[in-house]
């Protein structure tokens, strides 16, 4: 019989928060749209992890269901985001987001 | 025929619609046929209606209800016509004289580019004027009243390419609008107190509910008089009529002599039961008439433009009508309206014939010696002037004589009014024959090139006949007005009244034909020069109004060019625009900045919800 090792909820949430911050930092400092999209994915997954951890802690299935939802959203977001990325590349000829700032003002 | 009364204003209106909608694309011949034919058809309907009405043994007025115009909580003005002797008289004048003038214009205006536009306006005018006299309620009357004002404006400014004509049209419109505002206020007051605007019931209610001299009825009457003096060019609103001569001559004949300007007289006569309740208002009407007729007569003596002389004479003659109304000689006033329509239309059309033959020359001192060259115009002018001066046995004599005698017998103010009228009659004779002697006698100044055509001759001849024999007509208004006192035609007063015009003609003959009196010496003296200038500029009324009303108004408008009230709203908009400019600074277009700001916002929100900070 193996001993069931329970990972404390706090550790899980801490990991989720660290992942979220890494993603957020990526969104804010990166200039390449592709990397920004990847950072967004990390943030979404950090949220998903937080749901799962909390759901496991309370012994409820809701957290996992939310994770399914987040997966679907992430898939949709990536498809739209990649489409826009292609358009940016075609129209501006670069993936540098700072150059796509014609809508200021 | 009563069922066909609606055709009377409708036919000219349809004529207007056809001419207006074809935008001048019809051939001239068809324009003339439609323009003149519509008035002719209307005149025939009026004639048939009149014959039917007057052939009754005891003519009874009746109303023709066409439909209810609007229905507002008990206020139900109808489009309905009231036909009695007064209406018929006015309709005879409008369609009869109107037809003659239309026939005349079909040749006079033939070379005009806007031939069709001219006839469309003229037809609309006749339609509106007929609505005015047919209306059985004051609201419908007001519709016609404004309609004729509009047509007057359009026709005075007919030659709009010259901006002076446009200014004259605007002056005519704005000055009469002042009167119309008074009239509208009068209608409101009457409706508020009497609860109806239908003329006949209104008069009954007024007579039943107001005592003689009631301040309310006096106020109402004075407001109506305000409308009447505007439309009829009486003191103090007469300044627009001389300038209105900028329009074509047939327009001056029809609108500014025979019909529209007498609308004020018609209004007062139509509501005479109200005025009988207010002796003060009646006295004011008489005084306005007396003052206007003298002022305008003095002015007419000094003018040099043939049409302006006739315009001032029109003002003066309408002054006589007001005098007649004011002294309660209702029938005489209407009679003078009719005879004046005959001889003044004749004079204007004859003046038009002179102008037509002399390349649009208006200055009488550049005419002269036209007696042999233009015999038709000469005889028309002779007859018209004789009637205007009220020489015995012309039409003007019968009507003016009746007015002056009624004035004499009208109580304490009577002799004064009579004297004023008599002075006016003397001046009338002088200025009308001054015109004749200067234009038709003496040396030829300008050679006439084309004589008036026969189409113009026929209306002139008919009007000559009417001006001579019009005095034999009886105006069928005996049932409309309270019976007049029989006038005493014997004794000194009637003899003086009769003699004065002849004296006037003699004076004119001595001064302007025999030249027995040195006119130059009189006018070049200091007093003479002042008086001539003073009268020539119509007692300085235009300059007075210019100083008192126009100049301050333009000063204020110039000072307020950047509207004070607007500046408040503009300031508000400017402040918003400034804020907007600051707000747009935050739109950098940098996606990463937005993400940062969002993060800061979320952190702040979380901080608030977690209770770390309290807003």
XYZ file of C-alpha atoms in Angstrom:
720
model
C 0.000 0.000 0.000
C 1.423 3.247 -0.967
C 1.004 6.195 1.256
C -1.274 8.797 -0.209
C 0.632 12.018 -0.338
C -1.641 14.941 -0.179
C -0.214 18.086 -1.671
C -1.381 21.010 0.445
C -3.726 23.360 -1.259
C -1.492 26.329 -0.506
C 1.321 24.849 -2.571
C -0.974 24.338 -5.511
C -2.332 27.865 -5.309
C 1.145 29.296 -4.945
C 2.242 27.456 -8.092
C -0.823 28.789 -9.931
C -0.097 32.332 -8.802
C 3.561 32.073 -9.863
C 2.529 30.733 -13.274
C -0.025 33.531 -13.633
C 2.544 36.198 -12.822
C 5.040 34.690 -15.251
C 2.355 34.814 -17.958
C 1.343 38.356 -17.073
C 4.933 39.534 -17.108
C 5.323 37.916 -20.482
C 2.297 39.755 -21.849
C 3.635 43.041 -20.569
C 7.254 42.853 -21.554
C 7.248 40.809 -24.720
C 6.958 42.567 -28.050
C 6.560 39.501 -30.226
C 2.873 38.708 -30.679
C 3.521 34.970 -30.780
C 5.213 35.073 -27.409
C 2.427 37.274 -26.026
C -0.069 34.643 -27.106
C 1.971 31.951 -25.425
C 2.109 34.023 -22.248
C -1.664 34.366 -22.391
C -1.918 30.565 -22.589
C 0.247 30.267 -19.486
C -2.062 32.687 -17.634
C -5.127 30.704 -18.673
C -3.548 27.459 -17.552
C -2.577 29.047 -14.252
C -6.253 29.865 -13.707
C -7.176 26.302 -14.642
C -4.698 24.907 -12.172
C -6.126 27.119 -9.417
C -9.625 25.786 -10.137
C -8.447 22.154 -10.030
C -6.545 22.637 -6.802
C -9.458 24.250 -5.064
C -11.901 21.686 -6.489
C -9.725 18.826 -5.179
C -9.503 20.466 -1.804
C -13.259 20.696 -1.438
C -13.835 17.326 -3.115
C -16.089 18.810 -5.718
C -16.191 18.311 -9.491
C -16.942 21.948 -10.288
C -13.285 22.866 -10.494
C -12.605 20.251 -13.161
C -15.632 21.355 -15.144
C -14.342 24.918 -15.062
C -11.032 23.648 -16.352
C -12.798 22.037 -19.316
C -14.403 25.408 -20.018
C -11.056 27.178 -19.813
C -9.552 24.663 -22.232
C -12.322 25.408 -24.713
C -11.850 29.155 -24.277
C -8.117 28.808 -24.707
C -8.583 26.837 -27.906
C -10.947 29.478 -29.287
C -8.644 32.276 -28.167
C -5.620 30.678 -29.801
C -7.393 30.173 -33.107
C -8.590 33.799 -33.180
C -5.263 35.046 -31.900
C -3.284 33.131 -34.505
C -5.572 34.438 -37.211
C -4.925 37.984 -36.094
C -1.245 37.240 -35.825
C -1.200 36.157 -39.453
C -3.030 39.337 -40.473
C -0.589 41.509 -38.531
C 2.274 39.740 -40.245
C 0.724 40.215 -43.678
C -0.186 43.872 -43.187
C 2.731 45.174 -41.173
C 5.359 42.673 -42.162
C 6.558 42.116 -38.616
C 5.380 40.542 -35.406
C 6.455 43.512 -33.243
C 3.307 44.627 -31.448
C 4.681 48.102 -30.739
C 4.722 48.830 -34.442
C 0.991 48.025 -34.675
C 0.038 51.197 -32.801
C -1.703 53.189 -35.477
C -4.936 53.497 -33.474
C -3.529 55.793 -30.819
C -5.469 58.906 -29.926
C -75.539 78.732 -57.195
C -74.744 78.555 -53.513
C -73.425 75.045 -54.026
C -70.918 76.423 -56.479
C -69.581 79.193 -54.262
C -66.490 77.105 -53.544
C -65.524 77.460 -57.210
C -64.946 81.184 -56.816
C -61.597 80.958 -55.018
C -60.867 77.440 -56.293
C -60.615 78.270 -59.998
C -57.899 80.930 -59.586
C -56.118 78.599 -57.187
C -56.126 75.815 -59.779
C -54.850 78.341 -62.306
C -52.039 79.116 -59.879
C -51.253 75.430 -59.412
C -51.089 74.757 -63.150
C -48.877 77.761 -63.848
C -46.717 77.108 -60.799
C -46.208 73.396 -61.432
C -45.326 73.801 -65.097
C -42.432 76.078 -64.033
C -42.773 78.400 -66.984
C -42.615 75.643 -69.588
C -45.993 76.456 -71.097
C -46.125 78.587 -74.239
C -46.974 82.230 -73.522
C -50.280 81.925 -75.275
C -51.393 79.146 -72.937
C -50.124 81.015 -69.903
C -52.291 83.967 -70.855
C -55.286 81.741 -71.508
C -54.959 79.995 -68.137
C -54.015 83.086 -66.153
C -56.748 85.292 -67.539
C -59.259 82.511 -68.099
C -59.226 81.393 -64.475
C -60.075 84.899 -63.280
C -62.677 85.185 -66.034
C -64.370 81.933 -65.006
C -64.321 83.008 -61.405
C -65.850 86.353 -62.404
C -68.635 84.526 -64.238
C -69.427 82.420 -61.172
C -69.451 85.578 -59.044
C -71.738 87.295 -61.537
C -74.183 84.383 -61.562
C -74.099 84.168 -57.776
C -74.629 87.906 -57.519
C -77.537 87.934 -59.927
C -79.192 85.097 -58.046
C -78.608 86.763 -54.695
C -79.716 90.245 -55.686
C -82.738 89.173 -57.710
C -84.379 87.869 -54.558
C -87.018 90.217 -53.299
C -85.513 90.198 -49.840
C -81.895 89.040 -50.158
C -80.945 86.940 -47.164
C -77.295 86.318 -46.349
C -76.317 82.682 -46.126
C -73.348 80.574 -45.155
C -71.862 77.745 -47.203
C -70.109 75.184 -45.058
C -67.532 73.203 -47.014
C -65.738 71.264 -44.292
C -64.378 71.637 -40.798
C -60.858 72.914 -40.998
C -59.759 71.582 -37.625
C -61.360 70.427 -34.434
C -59.526 71.353 -31.269
C -61.435 70.869 -28.041
C -64.504 72.746 -29.164
C -62.663 75.190 -31.401
C -63.979 74.287 -34.811
C -63.137 76.826 -37.474
C -64.697 75.722 -40.722
C -63.716 76.349 -44.261
C -67.018 78.012 -44.825
C -68.117 81.029 -46.769
C -70.548 83.728 -45.800
C -72.272 85.518 -48.617
C -74.034 88.809 -48.132
C -74.112 92.173 -49.864
C -70.714 93.229 -48.550
C -69.024 89.999 -49.656
C -70.656 90.274 -53.064
C -69.531 93.856 -53.485
C -65.963 92.922 -52.659
C -66.102 89.904 -54.968
C -67.413 92.021 -57.838
C -64.494 94.378 -57.365
C -61.900 91.628 -56.988
C -62.952 89.480 -59.913
C -64.177 92.330 -62.128
C -61.244 94.710 -61.733
C -59.000 91.660 -61.392
C -60.136 90.356 -64.776
C -59.562 93.716 -66.476
C -56.095 93.994 -64.977
C -55.238 90.420 -65.963
C -56.320 91.123 -69.548
C -54.192 94.264 -69.515
C -51.182 92.425 -68.073
C -51.358 89.722 -70.727
C -49.936 92.313 -73.114
C -48.133 94.615 -70.678
C -46.015 91.799 -69.285
C -45.704 89.889 -72.565
C -42.021 90.515 -73.042
C -41.141 89.476 -69.511
C -39.071 86.370 -69.149
C -41.103 85.187 -66.167
C -44.491 85.643 -67.771
C -45.799 82.420 -66.263
C -44.499 83.176 -62.774
C -46.227 86.564 -62.891
C -49.601 85.058 -63.715
C -49.233 82.255 -61.196
C -48.677 84.791 -58.394
C -51.504 86.970 -59.645
C -53.896 84.011 -59.676
C -52.812 82.994 -56.193
C -53.402 86.548 -55.059
C -56.934 86.609 -56.415
C -57.663 83.244 -54.788
C -56.355 84.442 -51.417
C -58.223 87.737 -51.652
C -61.449 85.887 -52.440
C -60.920 83.634 -49.430
C -60.387 86.753 -47.341
C -63.719 88.294 -48.279
C -65.681 85.044 -48.382
C -64.531 83.708 -45.020
C -67.243 83.370 -42.442
C -64.791 83.127 -39.564
C -61.896 85.338 -38.648
C -59.369 82.509 -38.789
C -60.113 81.745 -42.435
C -60.128 85.469 -43.064
C -56.676 85.603 -41.497
C -55.531 82.821 -43.841
C -56.593 84.897 -46.837
C -55.091 87.961 -45.169
C -51.683 86.312 -44.906
C -52.079 84.829 -48.388
C -52.503 88.234 -49.995
C -49.574 89.501 -47.922
C -47.420 86.701 -49.309
C -48.486 87.440 -52.895
C -47.838 91.129 -52.343
C -44.323 90.243 -51.205
C -43.733 87.945 -54.176
C -45.028 90.448 -56.705
C -43.330 93.547 -55.301
C -40.105 91.587 -55.552
C -41.040 90.240 -58.974
C -37.946 91.767 -60.602
C -35.759 90.293 -57.920
C -32.549 90.671 -59.901
C -32.462 94.265 -58.686
C -31.768 94.123 -54.980
C -33.679 97.371 -54.347
C -36.870 95.589 -55.405
C -36.105 92.768 -52.999
C -35.614 95.270 -50.197
C -38.923 96.950 -51.060
C -40.652 93.575 -50.977
C -39.155 92.813 -47.591
C -40.172 96.203 -46.266
C -43.742 95.643 -47.448
C -43.799 92.213 -45.856
C -42.232 93.175 -42.540
C -44.229 96.358 -41.985
C -47.528 94.626 -42.715
C -46.404 91.789 -40.469
C -46.325 94.239 -37.559
C -49.988 94.940 -38.195
C -50.733 91.246 -38.635
C -49.255 90.539 -35.225
C -51.680 93.003 -33.685
C -54.513 91.402 -35.584
C -53.548 87.910 -34.405
C -53.506 89.192 -30.824
C -56.947 90.673 -31.429
C -58.220 87.303 -32.616
C -56.810 85.604 -29.509
C -58.470 88.175 -27.283
C -61.810 87.823 -29.054
C -61.684 84.055 -28.889
C -60.777 84.115 -25.223
C -63.745 86.294 -24.371
C -66.358 85.181 -26.888
C -65.435 81.524 -27.404
C -65.859 81.617 -31.165
C -64.318 83.177 -34.213
C -67.323 82.706 -36.523
C -68.105 86.284 -37.399
C -71.894 86.348 -37.205
C -72.336 84.426 -33.905
C -69.383 86.339 -32.521
C -71.044 89.672 -33.223
C -74.226 88.522 -31.508
C -72.355 87.310 -28.436
C -70.329 90.497 -28.348
C -73.392 92.703 -28.532
C -75.066 90.673 -25.820
C -72.147 90.429 -23.431
C -70.400 93.774 -23.692
C -71.738 97.164 -22.810
C -70.890 100.116 -25.013
C -67.455 101.414 -24.079
C -66.267 98.238 -22.362
C -62.441 98.409 -22.139
C -62.040 94.841 -23.436
C -63.972 95.493 -26.601
C -62.039 98.713 -27.121
C -58.774 96.811 -26.792
C -59.976 94.127 -29.203
C -61.091 96.749 -31.712
C -57.811 98.615 -31.469
C -55.884 95.386 -32.099
C -58.001 94.780 -35.196
C -57.338 98.373 -36.254
C -53.639 97.603 -35.834
C -54.001 94.862 -38.432
C -56.066 97.099 -40.668
C -53.619 100.029 -40.659
C -50.790 97.673 -41.554
C -52.578 96.138 -44.507
C -54.246 99.343 -45.644
C -51.121 101.482 -45.298
C -52.471 103.987 -42.807
C -50.697 105.985 -40.154
C -48.372 104.833 -38.598
C -47.625 101.845 -40.853
C -48.064 103.473 -44.265
C -44.391 103.647 -45.174
C -44.328 100.377 -47.077
C -46.814 101.258 -49.820
C -44.766 103.835 -51.801
C -41.820 101.439 -51.894
C -44.138 98.645 -53.006
C -44.371 100.488 -56.332
C -41.174 98.614 -57.217
C -43.435 95.863 -58.519
C -44.875 95.732 -62.034
C -47.572 98.343 -62.701
C -50.505 95.894 -63.017
C -49.539 94.605 -59.584
C -49.688 98.124 -58.210
C -53.081 98.526 -59.833
C -54.564 95.278 -58.547
C -52.897 94.729 -55.199
C -51.674 98.107 -54.051
C -54.639 100.163 -55.186
C -57.827 98.261 -55.904
C -58.002 95.251 -53.642
C -55.455 94.175 -51.051
C -54.880 97.543 -49.448
C -58.619 97.887 -48.921
C -58.665 94.649 -46.914
C -58.285 96.683 -43.723
C -61.381 98.673 -44.617
C -63.203 95.421 -45.292
C -62.089 93.982 -41.952
C -63.423 96.939 -39.997
C -66.656 96.997 -42.001
C -67.075 93.251 -41.507
C -66.688 93.550 -37.745
C -68.567 96.844 -37.503
C -70.832 95.516 -34.759
C -67.776 95.282 -32.520
C -66.712 98.794 -33.396
C -70.177 100.111 -32.649
C -69.564 98.909 -29.083
C -66.452 101.022 -28.832
C -66.891 104.707 -29.697
C -63.269 105.342 -28.720
C -61.974 102.886 -31.291
C -64.236 104.413 -33.933
C -62.954 107.882 -33.146
C -59.396 106.639 -33.419
C -60.183 105.088 -36.803
C -61.604 108.419 -37.972
C -58.596 110.350 -36.670
C -56.150 107.919 -38.285
C -58.004 108.313 -41.555
C -58.062 112.112 -41.376
C -54.389 112.413 -40.404
C -53.268 109.917 -43.051
C -55.236 111.482 -45.847
C -53.756 114.925 -45.249
C -50.187 113.700 -44.766
C -50.272 111.554 -47.873
C -51.903 114.308 -49.951
C -49.153 116.785 -49.053
C -46.558 114.171 -49.945
C -48.225 113.349 -53.254
C -47.941 117.025 -54.254
C -44.153 116.937 -54.091
C -43.336 113.576 -55.658
C -41.847 113.227 -59.096
C -42.253 109.478 -59.712
C -45.578 108.890 -61.437
C -46.270 105.676 -59.532
C -45.281 107.127 -56.171
C -47.739 109.976 -56.692
C -50.452 107.407 -57.266
C -49.256 105.382 -54.262
C -49.526 108.360 -51.922
C -52.883 109.158 -53.420
C -53.972 105.594 -52.646
C -52.895 106.032 -49.022
C -54.813 109.268 -48.940
C -57.973 107.776 -50.450
C -57.914 104.834 -48.045
C -57.656 107.500 -45.382
C -61.044 108.716 -46.608
C -62.426 105.194 -46.255
C -61.123 105.004 -42.693
C -62.644 108.393 -42.017
C -65.973 107.109 -43.328
C -65.782 103.980 -41.159
C -64.820 106.065 -38.160
C -67.843 108.328 -38.448
C -70.147 105.342 -38.944
C -70.783 105.989 -42.630
C -70.162 102.305 -43.374
C -71.915 102.158 -46.711
C -70.190 105.328 -47.930
C -66.821 103.894 -46.976
C -67.487 100.717 -48.951
C -68.856 102.793 -51.811
C -65.654 104.813 -51.861
C -63.712 101.542 -51.797
C -65.539 100.479 -54.958
C -65.239 103.769 -56.845
C -61.618 104.106 -55.737
C -60.958 100.647 -57.140
C -62.350 101.845 -60.483
C -60.493 105.099 -60.843
C -57.265 104.106 -59.153
C -56.993 100.936 -61.244
C -57.648 103.163 -64.258
C -54.955 105.634 -63.207
C -52.398 102.908 -62.581
C -53.139 101.146 -65.841
C -52.964 104.458 -67.700
C -49.678 105.209 -65.948
C -48.574 101.742 -67.023
C -49.478 102.614 -70.609
C -47.368 105.785 -70.383
C -44.465 103.887 -68.830
C -44.845 101.167 -71.468
C -44.568 103.715 -74.270
C -41.663 105.620 -72.715
C -39.126 102.848 -72.025
C -39.953 102.474 -68.343
C -39.645 106.176 -67.604
C -41.167 107.004 -64.207
C -40.134 110.626 -63.723
C -42.971 112.977 -64.626
C -40.579 115.826 -65.353
C -39.094 113.782 -68.173
C -42.537 113.347 -69.694
C -44.688 116.141 -71.045
C -46.709 116.927 -74.116
C -48.064 113.433 -74.358
C -51.640 114.598 -74.940
C -51.529 114.167 -78.704
C -49.120 111.252 -78.765
C -50.979 109.016 -76.314
C -54.619 110.076 -76.520
C -55.925 106.949 -74.793
C -53.627 107.374 -71.804
C -54.439 111.081 -71.729
C -58.188 110.631 -71.616
C -57.852 107.801 -69.117
C -55.790 110.081 -66.928
C -58.236 112.949 -67.325
C -61.185 110.800 -66.336
C -59.298 109.013 -63.568
C -57.993 112.266 -62.120
C -61.397 113.883 -62.332
C -62.858 110.970 -60.374
C -59.952 111.026 -57.941
C -60.386 114.735 -57.396
C -64.131 114.153 -56.976
C -65.221 116.583 -59.656
C -69.019 116.627 -59.831
C -70.794 113.694 -61.440
C -67.787 111.418 -61.611
C -67.876 108.278 -59.487
C -65.445 109.640 -56.906
C -67.655 112.641 -56.357
C -70.620 110.617 -55.132
C -68.625 108.574 -52.675
C -66.354 111.303 -51.349
C -69.221 113.743 -51.055
C -71.165 111.239 -48.966
C -68.154 110.678 -46.724
C -67.528 114.376 -46.149
C -71.172 115.120 -45.416
C -71.386 112.167 -43.030
C -68.255 113.456 -41.328
C -69.836 116.896 -40.906
C -72.872 115.411 -39.226
C -71.007 113.008 -36.967
C -71.105 114.800 -33.659
C -68.555 116.930 -31.827
C -65.533 115.860 -33.860
C -67.524 116.230 -37.071
C -66.558 119.704 -38.267
C -62.877 119.027 -37.635
C -62.943 115.791 -39.582
C -64.927 117.481 -42.323
C -62.358 120.271 -42.556
C -59.534 117.750 -42.712
C -61.321 115.845 -45.445
C -61.951 119.063 -47.296
C -58.307 120.113 -47.119
C -57.452 116.649 -48.393
C -59.928 117.055 -51.241
C -58.353 120.365 -52.227
C -54.878 118.837 -52.186
C -56.130 115.793 -54.090
C -57.431 117.971 -56.876
C -54.158 119.906 -56.989
C -51.824 116.931 -57.074
C -53.876 114.862 -59.484
C -54.126 117.672 -62.023
C -50.516 118.661 -61.418
C -49.719 115.169 -62.648
C -51.989 115.512 -65.678
C -50.713 118.978 -66.627
C -47.051 118.072 -66.279
C -47.249 114.757 -68.077
C -49.641 115.515 -70.897
C -49.251 119.234 -71.574
C -46.233 121.417 -72.208
C -43.196 120.531 -74.216
C -42.398 116.968 -75.235
C -39.463 115.591 -73.283
C -39.340 111.950 -74.301
C -40.684 110.607 -77.557
C -43.046 107.634 -77.069
C -42.102 104.703 -79.278
C -44.869 102.122 -79.109
C -48.524 102.811 -78.388
C -50.460 100.584 -76.023
C -52.037 97.645 -77.825
C -55.748 97.030 -78.108
C -55.610 94.367 -75.408
C -54.520 97.129 -73.075
C -57.006 99.610 -74.504
C -60.152 97.606 -73.754
C -59.640 97.429 -69.964
C -58.782 101.130 -69.951
C -61.974 102.007 -71.805
C -64.127 99.875 -69.501
C -62.506 101.415 -66.452
C -63.017 104.912 -67.926
C -66.671 104.121 -68.223
C -66.853 102.770 -64.693
C -64.966 105.763 -63.268
C -67.342 108.141 -64.973
C -70.587 106.347 -64.301
C -69.708 104.307 -61.217
C -71.504 106.850 -59.088
C -74.798 105.630 -60.423
C -74.238 102.178 -58.963
C -75.684 101.281 -55.627
C -73.632 99.126 -53.349
C -75.905 96.331 -52.078
C -74.892 96.704 -48.443
C -78.026 98.283 -47.025
C -78.828 95.119 -45.083
C -75.330 94.643 -43.777
C -74.938 97.941 -42.010
C -77.216 99.910 -39.721
C -79.243 102.412 -41.742
C -77.397 105.655 -42.385
C -78.978 108.965 -41.655
C -80.208 110.744 -44.746
C -77.725 113.397 -45.806
C -78.844 116.956 -46.282
C -77.595 118.042 -49.691
C -78.796 121.613 -49.453
C -77.202 124.525 -47.715
C -73.708 125.893 -47.412
C -71.759 122.846 -46.302
C -72.594 120.616 -49.292
C -71.981 123.548 -51.613
C -68.522 124.099 -50.151
C -67.822 120.395 -50.332
C -68.774 120.465 -53.981
C -66.783 123.573 -54.830
C -63.474 122.728 -53.200
C -62.262 120.150 -55.786
C -63.048 122.560 -58.612
C -61.033 125.202 -56.778
C -58.186 122.699 -56.510
C -58.232 122.045 -60.248
C -58.186 125.800 -60.857
C -55.177 126.225 -58.587
C -53.362 123.408 -60.369
C -54.246 125.004 -63.692
C -52.913 128.382 -62.574
C -49.677 126.970 -61.209
C -48.756 124.193 -63.573
C -50.347 125.162 -66.893
C -50.777 128.936 -66.975
C -47.739 129.317 -64.732
C -49.304 132.480 -63.328
C -47.730 131.679 -59.997
C -43.977 131.500 -59.814
C -43.530 128.126 -58.209
C -39.741 128.356 -58.259
C -39.781 131.446 -56.038
C -41.953 129.705 -53.463
C -39.975 126.482 -53.370
C -36.596 128.191 -53.287
C -37.432 130.266 -50.215
C -36.164 128.820 -46.949
C -39.571 127.766 -45.651
C -40.656 126.495 -49.047
C -37.506 124.445 -49.476
C -37.901 122.929 -46.033
C -41.557 122.076 -46.600
C -40.964 120.564 -50.020
C -38.173 118.360 -48.700
C -40.192 117.528 -45.622
C -43.203 116.495 -47.659
C -41.165 114.854 -50.382
C -39.730 112.525 -47.773
C -43.218 111.877 -46.431
C -42.948 113.881 -43.225
C -39.599 112.255 -42.490
C -41.387 109.104 -41.408
C -38.953 106.757 -43.105
C -35.955 108.476 -41.557
C -37.732 108.553 -38.221
C -38.421 104.821 -38.307
C -34.906 104.279 -39.548
C -33.500 106.141 -36.548
C -35.883 104.737 -33.949
C -36.240 101.116 -35.033
C -33.927 100.031 -37.819
C -30.649 101.589 -36.641
C -30.921 100.417 -33.006
C -31.930 96.999 -34.225
C -28.990 96.641 -36.584
C -26.742 98.027 -33.840
C -27.917 95.397 -31.397
C -27.630 92.606 -33.932
C -24.118 93.706 -34.851
C -23.140 93.948 -31.197
C -24.576 90.526 -30.591
C -23.084 89.038 -33.700
C -21.455 86.293 -31.626
C -24.644 85.387 -29.871
C -24.351 85.769 -26.103
C -26.549 82.784 -25.408
C -24.719 80.745 -28.012
C -21.419 81.487 -26.314
C -22.631 79.634 -23.210
C -23.376 76.496 -25.199
C -20.250 76.896 -27.278
C -18.225 77.208 -24.058
C -19.777 74.009 -22.742
C -18.930 72.224 -25.952
C -15.401 73.637 -25.859
C -14.820 72.368 -22.327
C -15.980 68.913 -23.360
C -13.673 69.004 -26.342
C -10.726 69.889 -24.081
C -11.500 66.989 -21.756
C -11.788 64.755 -24.759
C -8.352 65.838 -25.943
C -6.864 64.901 -22.583
C -8.697 61.574 -22.559
C -7.366 60.654 -25.994
C -3.821 60.994 -24.670
C -4.347 57.734 -22.824
C -4.994 55.939 -26.099
C -1.379 55.255 -26.956
C -2.002 52.366 -29.267
C 0.580 50.345 -27.255
C -0.971 47.021 -26.409
C 1.512 46.477 -23.620
C 0.590 49.737 -21.968
C -3.042 48.711 -22.007
C -2.155 45.420 -20.365
C -0.229 47.264 -17.686
C -3.093 49.635 -17.025
C -5.527 46.746 -16.857
C -3.304 45.057 -14.348
C -3.164 48.158 -12.219
C -6.904 48.425 -12.395
C -7.440 44.829 -11.372
C -4.992 45.175 -8.522
C -6.820 48.264 -7.342
C -10.178 46.509 -7.551
C -8.914 43.525 -5.635
C -7.461 45.839 -3.075
C -10.824 47.492 -2.637
C -12.733 44.222 -2.393
C -10.211 42.737 -0.023
C -10.622 45.756 2.219
C -6.986 46.767 1.971
C -7.990 50.246 0.947
C -11.334 51.922 1.303
C -12.435 54.318 -1.357
